[in-house]
CSV table of N, CA and C in Angstrom, one decimal:
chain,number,residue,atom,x,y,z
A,1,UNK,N,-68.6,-24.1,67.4
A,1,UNK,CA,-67.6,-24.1,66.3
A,1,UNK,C,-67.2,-22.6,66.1
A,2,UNK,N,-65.9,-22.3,65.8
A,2,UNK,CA,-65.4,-21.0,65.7
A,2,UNK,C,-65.5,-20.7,63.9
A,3,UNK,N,-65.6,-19.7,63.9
A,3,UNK,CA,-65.6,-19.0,62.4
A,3,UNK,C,-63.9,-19.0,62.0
A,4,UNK,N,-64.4,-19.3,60.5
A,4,UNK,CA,-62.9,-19.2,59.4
A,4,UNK,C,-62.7,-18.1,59.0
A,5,UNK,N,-61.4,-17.9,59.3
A,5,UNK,CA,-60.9,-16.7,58.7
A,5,UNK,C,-59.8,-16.7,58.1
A,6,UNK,N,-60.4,-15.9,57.0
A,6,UNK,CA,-58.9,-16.0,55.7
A,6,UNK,C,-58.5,-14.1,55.8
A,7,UNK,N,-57.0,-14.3,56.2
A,7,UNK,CA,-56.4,-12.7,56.6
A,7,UNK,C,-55.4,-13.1,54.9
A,8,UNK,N,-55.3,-11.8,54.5
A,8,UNK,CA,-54.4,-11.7,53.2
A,8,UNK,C,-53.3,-10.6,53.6
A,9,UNK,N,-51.6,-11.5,53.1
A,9,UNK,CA,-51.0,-10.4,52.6
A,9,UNK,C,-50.8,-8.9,51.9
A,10,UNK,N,-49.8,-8.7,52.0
A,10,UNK,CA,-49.6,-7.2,50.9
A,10,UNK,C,-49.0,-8.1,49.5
A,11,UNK,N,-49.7,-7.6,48.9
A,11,UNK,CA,-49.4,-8.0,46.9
A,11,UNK,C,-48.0,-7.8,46.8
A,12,UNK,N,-46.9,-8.7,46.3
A,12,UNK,CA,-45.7,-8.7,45.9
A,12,UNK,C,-45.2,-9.5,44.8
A,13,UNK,N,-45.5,-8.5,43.8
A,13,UNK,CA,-44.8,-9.1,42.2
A,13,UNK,C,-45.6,-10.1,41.5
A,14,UNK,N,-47.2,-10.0,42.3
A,14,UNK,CA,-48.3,-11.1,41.5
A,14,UNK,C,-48.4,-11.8,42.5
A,15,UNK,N,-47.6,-12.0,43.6
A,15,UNK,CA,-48.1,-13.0,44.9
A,15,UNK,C,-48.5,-12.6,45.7
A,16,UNK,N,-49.2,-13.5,46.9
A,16,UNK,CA,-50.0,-12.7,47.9
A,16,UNK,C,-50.0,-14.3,48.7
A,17,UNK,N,-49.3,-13.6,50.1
A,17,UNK,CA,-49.7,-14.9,51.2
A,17,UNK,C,-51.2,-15.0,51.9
A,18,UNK,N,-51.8,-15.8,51.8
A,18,UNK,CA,-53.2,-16.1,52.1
A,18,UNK,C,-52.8,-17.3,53.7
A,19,UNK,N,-53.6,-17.1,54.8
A,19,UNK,CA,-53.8,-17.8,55.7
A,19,UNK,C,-54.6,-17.9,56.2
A,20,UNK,N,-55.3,-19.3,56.1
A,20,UNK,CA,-56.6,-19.7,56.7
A,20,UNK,C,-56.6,-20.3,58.2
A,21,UNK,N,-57.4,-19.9,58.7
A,21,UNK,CA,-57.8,-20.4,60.3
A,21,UNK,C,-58.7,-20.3,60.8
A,22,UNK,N,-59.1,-21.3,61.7
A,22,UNK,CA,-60.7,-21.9,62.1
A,22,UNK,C,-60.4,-21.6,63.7
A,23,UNK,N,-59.4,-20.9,64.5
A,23,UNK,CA,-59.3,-20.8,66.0
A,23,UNK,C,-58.2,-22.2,66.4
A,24,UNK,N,-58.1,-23.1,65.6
A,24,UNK,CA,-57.4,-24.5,66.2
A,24,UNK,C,-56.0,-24.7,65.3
A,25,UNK,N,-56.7,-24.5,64.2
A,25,UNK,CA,-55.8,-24.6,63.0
A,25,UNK,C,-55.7,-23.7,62.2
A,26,UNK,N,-54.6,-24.0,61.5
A,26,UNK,CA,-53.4,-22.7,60.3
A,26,UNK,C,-53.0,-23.2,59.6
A,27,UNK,N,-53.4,-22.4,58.0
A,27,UNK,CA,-52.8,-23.2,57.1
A,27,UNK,C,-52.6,-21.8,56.2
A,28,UNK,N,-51.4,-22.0,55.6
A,28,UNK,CA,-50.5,-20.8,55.5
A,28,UNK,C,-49.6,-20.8,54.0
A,29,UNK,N,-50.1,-20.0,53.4
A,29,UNK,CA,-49.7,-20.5,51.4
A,29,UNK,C,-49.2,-19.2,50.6
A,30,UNK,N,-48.5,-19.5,50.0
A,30,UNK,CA,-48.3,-18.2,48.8
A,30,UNK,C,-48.7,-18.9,47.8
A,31,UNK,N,-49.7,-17.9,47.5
A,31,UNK,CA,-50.3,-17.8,45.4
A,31,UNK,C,-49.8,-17.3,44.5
A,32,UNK,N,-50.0,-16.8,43.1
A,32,UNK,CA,-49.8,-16.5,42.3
A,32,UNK,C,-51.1,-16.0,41.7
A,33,UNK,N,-51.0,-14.8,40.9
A,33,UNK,CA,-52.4,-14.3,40.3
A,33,UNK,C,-52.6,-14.9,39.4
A,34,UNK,N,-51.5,-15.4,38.2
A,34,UNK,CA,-51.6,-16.2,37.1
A,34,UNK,C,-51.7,-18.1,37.3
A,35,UNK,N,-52.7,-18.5,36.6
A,35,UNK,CA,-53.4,-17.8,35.2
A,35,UNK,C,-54.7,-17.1,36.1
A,36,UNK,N,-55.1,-17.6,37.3
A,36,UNK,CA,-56.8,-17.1,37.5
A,36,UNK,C,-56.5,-16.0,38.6
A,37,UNK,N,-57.5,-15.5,39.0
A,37,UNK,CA,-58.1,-14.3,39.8
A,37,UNK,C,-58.8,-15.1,40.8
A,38,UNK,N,-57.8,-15.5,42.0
A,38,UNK,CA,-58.4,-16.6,43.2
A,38,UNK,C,-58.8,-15.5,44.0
A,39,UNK,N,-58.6,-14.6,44.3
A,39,UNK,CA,-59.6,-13.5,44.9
A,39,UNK,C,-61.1,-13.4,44.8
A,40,UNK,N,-61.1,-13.1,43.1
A,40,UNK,CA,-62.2,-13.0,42.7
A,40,UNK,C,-63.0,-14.1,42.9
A,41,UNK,N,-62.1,-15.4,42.3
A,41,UNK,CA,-63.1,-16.6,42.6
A,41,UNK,C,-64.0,-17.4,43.7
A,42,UNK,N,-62.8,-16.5,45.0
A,42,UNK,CA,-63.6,-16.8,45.9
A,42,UNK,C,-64.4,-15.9,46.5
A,43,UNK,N,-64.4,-14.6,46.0
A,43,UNK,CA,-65.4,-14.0,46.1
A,43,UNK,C,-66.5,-14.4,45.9
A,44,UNK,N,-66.4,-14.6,44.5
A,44,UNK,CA,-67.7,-15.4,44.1
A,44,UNK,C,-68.4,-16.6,44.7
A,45,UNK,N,-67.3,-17.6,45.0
A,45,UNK,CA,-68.1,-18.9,45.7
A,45,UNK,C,-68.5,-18.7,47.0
A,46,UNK,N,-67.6,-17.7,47.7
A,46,UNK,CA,-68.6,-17.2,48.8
A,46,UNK,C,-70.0,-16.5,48.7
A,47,UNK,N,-70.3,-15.8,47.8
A,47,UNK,CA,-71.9,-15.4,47.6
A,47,UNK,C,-72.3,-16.2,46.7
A,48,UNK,N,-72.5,-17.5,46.4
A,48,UNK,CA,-72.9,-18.6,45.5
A,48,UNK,C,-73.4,-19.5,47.2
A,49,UNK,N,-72.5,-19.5,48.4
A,49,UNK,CA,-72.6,-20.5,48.9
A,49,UNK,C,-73.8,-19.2,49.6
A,50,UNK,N,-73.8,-18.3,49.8
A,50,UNK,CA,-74.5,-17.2,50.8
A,50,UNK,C,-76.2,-17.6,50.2
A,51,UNK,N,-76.2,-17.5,49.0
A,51,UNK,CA,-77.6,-17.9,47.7
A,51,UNK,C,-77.9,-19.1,48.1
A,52,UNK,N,-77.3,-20.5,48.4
A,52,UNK,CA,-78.2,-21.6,48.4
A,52,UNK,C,-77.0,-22.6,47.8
A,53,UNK,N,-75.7,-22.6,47.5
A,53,UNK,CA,-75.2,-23.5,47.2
A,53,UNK,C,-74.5,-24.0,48.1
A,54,UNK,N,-74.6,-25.4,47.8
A,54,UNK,CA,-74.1,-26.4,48.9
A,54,UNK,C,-72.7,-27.0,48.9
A,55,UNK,N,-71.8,-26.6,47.6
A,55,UNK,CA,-70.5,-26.9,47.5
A,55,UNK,C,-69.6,-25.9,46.4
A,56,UNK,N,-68.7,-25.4,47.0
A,56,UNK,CA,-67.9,-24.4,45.8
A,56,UNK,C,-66.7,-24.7,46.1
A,57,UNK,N,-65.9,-24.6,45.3
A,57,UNK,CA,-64.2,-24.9,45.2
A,57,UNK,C,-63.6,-24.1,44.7
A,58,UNK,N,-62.4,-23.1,44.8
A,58,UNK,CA,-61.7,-22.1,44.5
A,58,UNK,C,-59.8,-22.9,44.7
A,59,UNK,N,-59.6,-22.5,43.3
A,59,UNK,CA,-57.9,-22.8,43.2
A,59,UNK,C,-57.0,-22.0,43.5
A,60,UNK,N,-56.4,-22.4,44.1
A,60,UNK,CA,-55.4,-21.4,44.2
A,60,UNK,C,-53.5,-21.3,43.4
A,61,UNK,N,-53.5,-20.6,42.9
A,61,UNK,CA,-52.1,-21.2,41.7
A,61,UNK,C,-51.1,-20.9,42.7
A,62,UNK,N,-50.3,-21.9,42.3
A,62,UNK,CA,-49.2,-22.1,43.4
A,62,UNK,C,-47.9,-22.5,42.1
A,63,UNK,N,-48.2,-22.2,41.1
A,63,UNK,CA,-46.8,-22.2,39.9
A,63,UNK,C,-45.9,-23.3,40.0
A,64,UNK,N,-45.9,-24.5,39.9
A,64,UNK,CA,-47.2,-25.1,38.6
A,64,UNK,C,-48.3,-25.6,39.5
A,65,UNK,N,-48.1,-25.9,41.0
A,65,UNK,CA,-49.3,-26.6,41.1
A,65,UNK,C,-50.8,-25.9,41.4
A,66,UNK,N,-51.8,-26.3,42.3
A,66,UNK,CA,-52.7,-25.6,42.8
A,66,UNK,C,-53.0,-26.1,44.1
A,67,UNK,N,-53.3,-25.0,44.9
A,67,UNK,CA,-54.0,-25.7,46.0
A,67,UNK,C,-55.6,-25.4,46.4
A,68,UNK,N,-56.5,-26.1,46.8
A,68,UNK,CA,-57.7,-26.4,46.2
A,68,UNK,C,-58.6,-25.7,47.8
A,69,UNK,N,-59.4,-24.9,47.8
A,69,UNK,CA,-60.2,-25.0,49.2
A,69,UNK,C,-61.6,-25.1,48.9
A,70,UNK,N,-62.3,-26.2,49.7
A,70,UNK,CA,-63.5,-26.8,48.9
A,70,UNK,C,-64.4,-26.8,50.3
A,71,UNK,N,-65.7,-25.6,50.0
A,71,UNK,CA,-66.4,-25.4,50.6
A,71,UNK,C,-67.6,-26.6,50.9
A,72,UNK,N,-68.3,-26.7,51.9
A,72,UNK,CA,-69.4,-27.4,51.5
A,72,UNK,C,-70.4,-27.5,52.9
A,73,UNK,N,-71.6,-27.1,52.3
A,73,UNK,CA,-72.9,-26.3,53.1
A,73,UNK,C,-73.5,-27.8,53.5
A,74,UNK,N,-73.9,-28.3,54.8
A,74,UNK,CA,-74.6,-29.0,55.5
A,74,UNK,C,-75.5,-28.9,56.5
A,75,UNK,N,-76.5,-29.2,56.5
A,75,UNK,CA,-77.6,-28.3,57.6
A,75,UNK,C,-76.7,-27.3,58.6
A,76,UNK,N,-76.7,-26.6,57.7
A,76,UNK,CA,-76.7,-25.1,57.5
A,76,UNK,C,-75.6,-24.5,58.3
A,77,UNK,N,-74.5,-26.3,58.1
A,77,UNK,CA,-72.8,-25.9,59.0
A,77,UNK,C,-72.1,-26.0,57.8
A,78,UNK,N,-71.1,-24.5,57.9
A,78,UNK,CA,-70.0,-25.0,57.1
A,78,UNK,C,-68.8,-25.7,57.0
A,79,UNK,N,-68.2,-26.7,55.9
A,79,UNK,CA,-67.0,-27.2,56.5
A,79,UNK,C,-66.4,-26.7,55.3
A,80,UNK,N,-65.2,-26.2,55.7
A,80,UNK,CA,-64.2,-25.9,54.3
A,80,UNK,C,-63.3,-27.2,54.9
A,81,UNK,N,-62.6,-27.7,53.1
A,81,UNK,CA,-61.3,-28.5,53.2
A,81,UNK,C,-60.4,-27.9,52.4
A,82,UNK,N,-59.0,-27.7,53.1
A,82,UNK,CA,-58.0,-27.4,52.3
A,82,UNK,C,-57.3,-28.7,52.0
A,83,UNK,N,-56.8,-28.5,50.0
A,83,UNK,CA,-56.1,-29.3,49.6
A,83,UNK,C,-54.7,-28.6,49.4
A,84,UNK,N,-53.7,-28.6,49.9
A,84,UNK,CA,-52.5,-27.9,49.5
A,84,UNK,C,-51.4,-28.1,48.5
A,85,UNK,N,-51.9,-29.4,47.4
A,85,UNK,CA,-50.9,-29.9,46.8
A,85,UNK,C,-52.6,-30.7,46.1
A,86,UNK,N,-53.1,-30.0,45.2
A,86,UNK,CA,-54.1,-30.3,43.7
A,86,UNK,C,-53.6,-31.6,43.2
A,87,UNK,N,-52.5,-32.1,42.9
A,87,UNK,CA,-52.0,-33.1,42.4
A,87,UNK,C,-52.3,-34.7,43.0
A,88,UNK,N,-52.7,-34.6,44.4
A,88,UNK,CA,-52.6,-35.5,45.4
A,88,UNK,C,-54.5,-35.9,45.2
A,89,UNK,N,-54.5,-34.9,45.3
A,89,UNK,CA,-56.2,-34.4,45.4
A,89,UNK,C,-57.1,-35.7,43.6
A,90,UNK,N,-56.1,-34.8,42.9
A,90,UNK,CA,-56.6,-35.6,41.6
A,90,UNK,C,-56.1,-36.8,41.3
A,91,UNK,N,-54.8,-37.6,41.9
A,91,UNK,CA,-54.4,-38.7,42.2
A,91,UNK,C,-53.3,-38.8,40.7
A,92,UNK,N,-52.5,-37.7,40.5
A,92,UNK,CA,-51.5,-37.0,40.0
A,92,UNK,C,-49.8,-37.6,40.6
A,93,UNK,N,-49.4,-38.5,40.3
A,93,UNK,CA,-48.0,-38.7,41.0
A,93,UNK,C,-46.8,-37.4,40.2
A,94,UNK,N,-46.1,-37.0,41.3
A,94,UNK,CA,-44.8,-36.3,40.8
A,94,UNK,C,-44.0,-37.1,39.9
Protein backbone atom coordinates (compact mmCIF):
# COMPACT_ATOMS: atom_id res chain seq x y z
CA UNK A 1 0.00 0.00 0.00
CA UNK A 2 1.31 3.43 -0.80
CA UNK A 3 1.21 6.37 1.85
CA UNK A 4 -1.47 9.39 1.80
CA UNK A 5 -0.54 12.50 1.08
CA UNK A 6 -2.24 15.67 1.71
CA UNK A 7 -0.12 18.70 -0.27
CA UNK A 8 -1.75 22.24 0.67
CA UNK A 9 -2.27 25.37 -1.32
CA UNK A 10 -1.16 29.06 -0.77
CA UNK A 11 -3.93 30.78 1.62
CA UNK A 12 -6.20 33.05 -0.50
CA UNK A 13 -8.80 35.29 1.19
CA UNK A 14 -9.52 32.38 3.99
CA UNK A 15 -9.29 29.57 1.34
CA UNK A 16 -6.87 27.04 0.82
CA UNK A 17 -6.91 24.10 -1.94
CA UNK A 18 -6.21 20.88 -0.11
CA UNK A 19 -5.38 17.58 -2.26
CA UNK A 20 -5.44 14.21 -1.14
CA UNK A 21 -3.66 11.20 -2.77
CA UNK A 22 -2.91 7.58 -1.96
CA UNK A 23 -0.48 7.04 -5.45
CA UNK A 24 -3.83 5.81 -7.45
CA UNK A 25 -6.21 8.33 -6.51
CA UNK A 26 -6.91 12.28 -6.26
CA UNK A 27 -9.20 14.06 -4.65
CA UNK A 28 -8.94 17.75 -4.98
CA UNK A 29 -11.20 20.54 -2.76
CA UNK A 30 -11.22 24.19 -1.76
CA UNK A 31 -12.05 25.03 2.01
CA UNK A 32 -12.83 27.79 3.83
CA UNK A 33 -11.34 28.68 7.37
CA UNK A 34 -14.80 29.67 8.67
CA UNK A 35 -16.40 28.67 11.05
CA UNK A 36 -13.44 25.82 12.14
CA UNK A 37 -9.68 25.52 11.93
CA UNK A 38 -9.57 22.22 9.56
CA UNK A 39 -5.82 22.51 9.74
CA UNK A 40 -5.70 22.43 13.20
CA UNK A 41 -8.30 19.71 13.39
CA UNK A 42 -6.56 17.60 11.57
CA UNK A 43 -3.60 18.19 13.14
CA UNK A 44 -4.96 16.97 16.00
CA UNK A 45 -6.73 13.75 14.77
CA UNK A 46 -3.56 12.90 13.23
CA UNK A 47 -1.70 12.71 16.76
CA UNK A 48 -4.98 11.16 18.45
CA UNK A 49 -4.75 8.45 15.76
CA UNK A 50 -0.57 8.32 16.30
CA UNK A 51 -1.67 7.71 20.52
CA UNK A 52 -4.00 4.79 20.01
CA UNK A 53 -7.18 5.97 18.40
CA UNK A 54 -8.84 4.00 16.02
CA UNK A 55 -11.13 6.46 14.27
CA UNK A 56 -11.03 10.47 13.77
CA UNK A 57 -12.99 12.69 11.41
CA UNK A 58 -12.01 16.15 10.42
CA UNK A 59 -14.54 18.64 8.39
CA UNK A 60 -13.76 20.48 6.05
CA UNK A 61 -16.05 23.84 5.39
CA UNK A 62 -16.84 24.04 1.97
CA UNK A 63 -19.58 27.33 2.51
CA UNK A 64 -22.37 25.97 3.20
CA UNK A 65 -21.56 22.49 2.95
CA UNK A 66 -18.71 20.24 4.47
CA UNK A 67 -16.64 17.64 3.29
CA UNK A 68 -15.85 14.99 5.79
CA UNK A 69 -12.26 12.78 5.82
CA UNK A 70 -12.74 9.95 8.23
CA UNK A 71 -9.72 8.18 9.41
CA UNK A 72 -9.84 4.73 10.70
CA UNK A 73 -6.96 2.42 12.38
CA UNK A 74 -7.26 -1.43 11.64
CA UNK A 75 -4.57 -3.83 12.61
CA UNK A 76 -2.41 -1.33 12.39
CA UNK A 77 -3.56 -0.31 8.48
CA UNK A 78 -4.84 2.88 7.75
CA UNK A 79 -7.81 3.60 5.66
CA UNK A 80 -8.99 7.19 5.25
CA UNK A 81 -12.57 7.86 3.48
CA UNK A 82 -13.23 10.97 1.81
CA UNK A 83 -16.78 12.37 1.93
CA UNK A 84 -16.96 15.35 -0.45
CA UNK A 85 -20.57 16.53 -0.13
CA UNK A 86 -21.40 16.04 4.26
CA UNK A 87 -25.00 16.23 3.21
CA UNK A 88 -25.04 12.82 1.37
CA UNK A 89 -22.99 11.43 4.11
CA UNK A 90 -25.79 12.45 6.81
CA UNK A 91 -28.60 11.44 4.38
CA UNK A 92 -29.44 15.41 3.91
CA UNK A 93 -31.45 15.90 0.43
CA UNK A 94 -30.69 19.36 -1.44
Amino acid sequence: MTGIVFKFGDPNHGWLEVSVSNGITDVNFIFSDVPCNSIEKLACALLKLQVGSEQEAVEFSLEPNYAICEFRVKNDELTLFIFPDARLVMGVSQ
